[in-house]
Amino acid sequence: MDSTIVQDDGAQRHVNKVPLTAVGWRHRFAEQLNKHVVDVNLTTTATYMLLKWIFIRELCKPDFKVEEFIMQNFFSEVFKYLCHRKKKSVSSDTQLWRDVIERYLDEFKEAVGFGDPLLKNATDVANYEAKTIITAYTNNIVQHFGEHLNRAVNCILGKKQMEQQLRNIPPGPEHDEFRRRCREEVWIPAKQVKEAFVQRNYTDATLCARAQHVLHLLAPVLDAYDADYEFAEDSRFLDVTHNPKMHFRAFYELAKFFDAKKFKGFVCFPLRTSWVPAHTTITTSILRSQILAPVLGKREKQRIKVEDSWHVVLDLQSKALHASGGK
């Protein structure tokens, strides 16, 4: 079993990725560690699924501000709700998030068969997993929004098919004539559309009929922003890299367009489809709440000083820890 062990000693922070057998993990805590790793994986996987469940339903509402939910704190709240419903008073933003989660939690758990909470006192775990999830969401938009938008243009114009036909025609008058058609029906419209994509506002009068047709079909995508929203430096694609969450509704509308047109789809909502078995992140706080407390009990755990926590569960003198910077 491998583990990412994060040791905090105040002045320094050591991150070690090593086999647990190499660091002398105590047998007494092995079963709880295994349970913790599995529970975190199941809860994280369910968090990805519940987020998709929520977003698909809320994005049907024109007034749903999805950018207010593409946030690490919201994702953390969803994770924690799968562990335990929250009741204490919170800020208005957090209460808004909880209201949305409450709206769908029970039907989701029944639909996917998610049973009793697997983790307790999981705030630290939730925060770590939420970082991973928000990274998956934002990277997906930054890396693929422009790619899929351009692919939509090419599919509408039949670029691949036209260019394949052109390659099959031997050089000569027929080839030259078909090349002219490609230029007028595909290459020029595609260039005009992709130039129009960059800015928020464009003028139809400057575009050919084919380009106008493409932009008309993609209007739900291009108009999926508040009327007063301005792109950074007046560039859509630059703004995607700076403010990816502001483009999530457009990304979703693009995914819907691909589905409606039967084009080859893409992943709009990240899901946890692959996972490294027996891999988890453990900080000192997570160690105390998720490993020590269940095995030793709260009272005995409290008697252990925070700085001594790691001494209890593993051999800090092991060669593996020293080789990777542990003390």
XYZ file of C-alpha atoms in Angstrom:
327
model
C 0.000 0.000 0.000
C 1.258 3.488 -0.901
C 0.517 6.668 1.004
C 1.133 10.387 0.670
C 2.067 11.381 4.205
C 2.096 15.084 5.018
C 3.884 15.870 8.271
C 3.535 19.352 9.738
C 6.013 20.322 12.423
C 5.327 24.051 12.418
C 8.468 25.272 10.692
C 8.532 22.664 7.934
C 6.149 20.545 5.910
C 7.283 17.145 4.649
C 5.410 15.321 1.884
C 6.346 11.674 1.410
C 5.025 9.174 -1.148
C 6.242 5.768 -0.050
C 5.009 2.185 0.550
C 3.590 1.921 4.059
C 5.621 -1.200 4.720
C 8.763 0.883 4.212
C 7.830 3.407 6.906
C 6.978 0.868 9.574
C 3.246 1.538 9.801
C 2.026 -0.097 13.020
C -0.105 -3.193 12.539
C -2.587 -1.942 15.137
C -3.607 0.933 12.837
C -3.478 -0.906 9.492
C -7.132 -1.956 9.390
C -8.376 1.557 10.169
C -6.051 3.012 7.542
C -7.420 0.611 4.923
C -10.973 1.516 5.894
C -10.166 5.225 5.747
C -8.676 4.966 2.247
C -11.682 3.059 0.905
C -14.184 5.379 2.605
C -12.470 8.488 1.238
C -12.489 7.044 -2.258
C -16.170 6.105 -2.118
C -17.187 9.471 -0.685
C -15.072 11.399 -3.196
C -16.525 9.400 -6.083
C -20.029 10.127 -4.779
C -19.143 13.826 -4.468
C -18.258 14.019 -8.166
C -21.544 12.287 -8.992
C -23.664 14.480 -6.715
C -22.114 17.636 -8.175
C -23.090 16.511 -11.664
C -26.571 15.599 -10.386
C -27.011 19.078 -8.896
C -25.578 21.044 -11.799
C -27.590 19.291 -14.523
C -30.815 20.114 -12.701
C -29.939 23.655 -11.658
C -28.515 24.674 -15.045
C -32.001 24.227 -16.506
C -32.876 27.409 -14.620
C -31.820 30.569 -16.525
C -31.214 32.486 -13.293
C -28.900 29.864 -11.750
C -25.490 31.484 -11.180
C -23.306 28.436 -11.670
C -20.131 30.493 -11.226
C -21.118 30.962 -7.569
C -20.935 27.182 -7.128
C -17.760 26.312 -9.071
C -15.794 26.895 -5.892
C -13.674 24.766 -3.592
C -15.778 25.668 -0.550
C -18.974 24.488 -2.242
C -17.361 21.227 -3.327
C -16.116 20.732 0.229
C -19.638 21.349 1.525
C -21.022 18.680 -0.816
C -18.420 16.183 0.415
C -19.266 16.962 4.054
C -22.989 16.592 3.376
C -22.363 13.041 2.207
C -20.748 12.453 5.597
C -23.201 14.292 7.819
C -25.968 16.877 7.396
C -25.004 20.291 8.759
C -27.277 22.183 11.140
C -25.281 25.000 12.742
C -25.704 28.609 11.620
C -23.553 29.676 8.690
C -23.029 32.618 6.340
C -25.664 33.435 3.724
C -23.481 32.039 0.913
C -22.970 28.736 2.704
C -26.672 28.534 3.528
C -27.471 29.033 -0.161
C -25.180 26.132 -1.010
C -26.777 23.953 1.672
C -30.265 24.732 0.407
C -29.275 23.532 -3.058
C -27.596 20.390 -1.696
C -30.615 19.584 0.492
C -32.849 19.890 -2.561
C -31.239 16.895 -4.250
C -29.370 14.909 -1.599
C -32.025 12.357 -0.670
C -33.088 11.544 -4.239
C -29.441 11.214 -5.254
C -28.578 8.847 -2.405
C -31.619 6.714 -3.162
C -30.876 6.628 -6.903
C -27.217 5.592 -6.570
C -27.622 3.513 -3.421
C -25.339 5.635 -1.253
C -25.935 4.418 2.288
C -24.969 5.632 5.726
C -22.151 8.193 6.065
C -18.724 6.569 5.853
C -16.642 9.320 7.458
C -17.015 11.414 10.597
C -15.349 14.725 11.461
C -14.218 14.866 7.846
C -13.718 18.609 7.333
C -9.987 18.287 6.646
C -10.515 15.367 4.292
C -13.276 17.292 2.508
C -11.027 20.304 2.005
C -8.254 18.195 0.484
C -10.577 16.328 -1.858
C -12.357 19.557 -2.836
C -9.028 20.965 -4.042
C -8.695 18.015 -6.389
C -12.256 18.365 -7.656
C -12.084 22.117 -8.312
C -8.817 21.537 -10.169
C -10.520 18.909 -12.341
C -13.384 21.293 -13.160
C -11.275 24.350 -13.955
C -8.608 22.438 -15.896
C -11.312 20.803 -17.987
C -12.633 24.202 -19.053
C -9.240 25.859 -19.546
C -7.803 23.003 -21.576
C -10.821 22.042 -23.675
C -13.267 24.953 -24.106
C -11.524 26.437 -27.147
C -10.799 23.012 -28.599
C -14.437 21.887 -28.489
C -15.763 25.241 -29.682
C -13.522 25.053 -32.746
C -14.490 21.416 -33.241
C -18.153 22.430 -33.256
C -17.450 24.889 -36.085
C -15.606 22.259 -38.102
C -18.411 19.732 -37.605
C -21.121 22.193 -38.661
C -19.201 23.165 -41.794
C -18.310 19.566 -42.618
C -14.628 20.450 -42.736
C -13.315 16.912 -42.298
C -15.513 15.467 -45.042
C -14.793 18.266 -47.520
C -11.041 18.043 -47.020
C -11.152 14.256 -47.367
C -12.959 14.644 -50.694
C -10.363 17.180 -51.809
C -7.528 14.754 -51.049
C -9.217 12.070 -53.141
C -9.412 14.246 -56.283
C -6.290 14.086 -58.456
C -4.582 17.358 -59.457
C -6.317 19.149 -62.283
C -9.269 21.454 -63.037
C -11.702 19.396 -60.925
C -9.302 19.540 -57.951
C -8.895 23.299 -58.365
C -12.668 23.824 -58.518
C -13.291 21.713 -55.417
C -10.518 23.548 -53.601
C -12.300 26.815 -54.406
C -15.495 25.358 -52.910
C -13.613 24.345 -49.759
C -12.256 27.848 -49.408
C -15.669 29.506 -49.839
C -17.777 26.979 -47.907
C -15.378 25.920 -45.146
C -12.079 27.722 -44.721
C -13.245 31.339 -45.012
C -16.396 30.832 -42.854
C -14.380 28.900 -40.247
C -11.779 31.662 -40.067
C -14.459 34.349 -39.703
C -16.320 32.414 -37.007
C -13.193 31.696 -34.985
C -12.208 35.362 -35.158
C -15.717 36.298 -33.993
C -15.384 33.885 -31.061
C -12.571 35.889 -29.547
C -14.626 38.994 -28.827
C -17.939 39.238 -27.016
C -19.523 41.411 -29.722
C -19.227 41.004 -33.471
C -21.003 42.458 -36.532
C -22.956 40.130 -38.810
C -22.480 42.500 -41.745
C -18.792 41.603 -41.919
C -19.461 37.850 -42.054
C -20.362 35.591 -44.946
C -23.690 33.726 -44.880
C -22.123 30.417 -43.827
C -20.329 32.070 -40.916
C -23.550 33.763 -39.812
C -25.319 30.391 -39.924
C -22.701 28.793 -37.666
C -22.872 31.647 -35.165
C -26.671 31.431 -35.153
C -26.513 27.727 -34.282
C -23.981 28.398 -31.511
C -25.850 31.401 -30.091
C -26.849 29.562 -26.852
C -23.140 28.976 -26.214
C -21.901 32.432 -27.162
C -24.673 34.196 -25.239
C -24.354 32.150 -22.032
C -23.050 35.126 -20.058
C -24.570 38.003 -18.109
C -25.211 40.983 -20.366
C -22.687 43.135 -18.508
C -19.923 40.522 -18.352
C -16.707 41.609 -20.072
C -13.890 39.329 -21.178
C -10.388 40.017 -19.892
C -8.593 42.148 -22.491
C -11.678 41.701 -24.697
C -10.664 38.107 -25.455
C -12.936 35.133 -24.816
C -10.115 32.602 -24.823
C -7.840 34.695 -22.618
C -10.713 35.104 -20.176
C -11.232 31.330 -20.118
C -7.740 30.931 -18.678
C -8.227 33.766 -16.162
C -11.821 33.064 -15.082
C -12.745 29.509 -16.093
C -15.768 29.274 -13.804
C -17.400 32.187 -15.667
C -17.466 30.011 -18.800
C -18.969 26.878 -17.294
C -22.531 27.585 -18.473
C -21.225 28.173 -22.007
C -19.249 24.926 -21.736
C -22.427 23.133 -20.649
C -24.439 24.647 -23.526
C -21.723 23.472 -25.897
C -21.987 19.929 -24.507
C -25.773 20.051 -25.028
C -25.236 21.226 -28.610
C -22.895 18.310 -29.335
C -25.462 15.904 -27.918
C -28.340 17.408 -29.924
C -26.348 17.274 -33.174
C -25.073 13.729 -32.474
C -21.478 14.917 -32.660
C -18.859 12.987 -30.706
C -19.342 14.256 -27.167
C -16.923 15.332 -24.481
C -16.724 15.350 -20.692
C -18.467 18.409 -19.294
C -18.750 17.200 -15.696
C -15.609 15.476 -14.400
C -16.238 12.133 -12.739
C -13.875 9.924 -10.792
C -13.497 7.115 -13.295
C -9.984 6.060 -12.339
C -8.315 5.786 -8.965
C -4.929 4.621 -7.699
C -5.758 1.783 -5.254
C -4.688 2.341 -1.662
C -3.524 5.921 -2.261
C -4.579 8.716 0.061
C -3.388 11.974 1.606
C -2.968 12.123 5.370
C -2.117 15.268 7.287
C -1.513 15.345 11.021
C -5.064 16.579 11.548
C -6.519 13.806 9.388
C -4.314 11.258 11.137
C -5.673 12.255 14.535
C -9.350 12.392 13.559
C -9.541 9.473 11.125
C -6.894 7.002 12.354
C -6.003 7.637 15.998
C -9.452 8.526 17.349
C -11.310 5.482 15.948
C -8.608 3.063 17.142
C -7.600 4.592 20.483
C -10.758 6.455 21.423
C -11.072 10.217 21.860
C -9.705 10.348 25.417
C -6.539 8.412 24.676
C -6.035 10.387 21.483
C -6.278 13.647 23.432
C -3.467 12.490 25.717
C -1.147 12.225 22.713
C 0.553 15.499 21.888
C 0.022 16.696 18.338
C 3.755 16.627 17.627
C 3.897 12.985 18.769
C 1.036 11.781 16.562
C 3.204 10.297 13.832
C 5.441 8.481 16.324
C 2.388 6.478 17.378
C 1.527 5.086 13.947
C 4.839 4.691 12.120
C 8.600 4.497 12.481
C 9.935 8.007 11.910
C 13.477 6.621 11.866
C 12.778 4.476 8.803
C 15.115 4.858 5.847
C 12.194 5.649 3.516
C 11.190 8.741 5.493
C 14.748 9.972 5.872
C 15.404 9.483 2.158
C 12.377 11.628 1.261
C 13.085 14.381 3.777
C 11.112 13.209 6.809
C 12.403 13.720 10.330
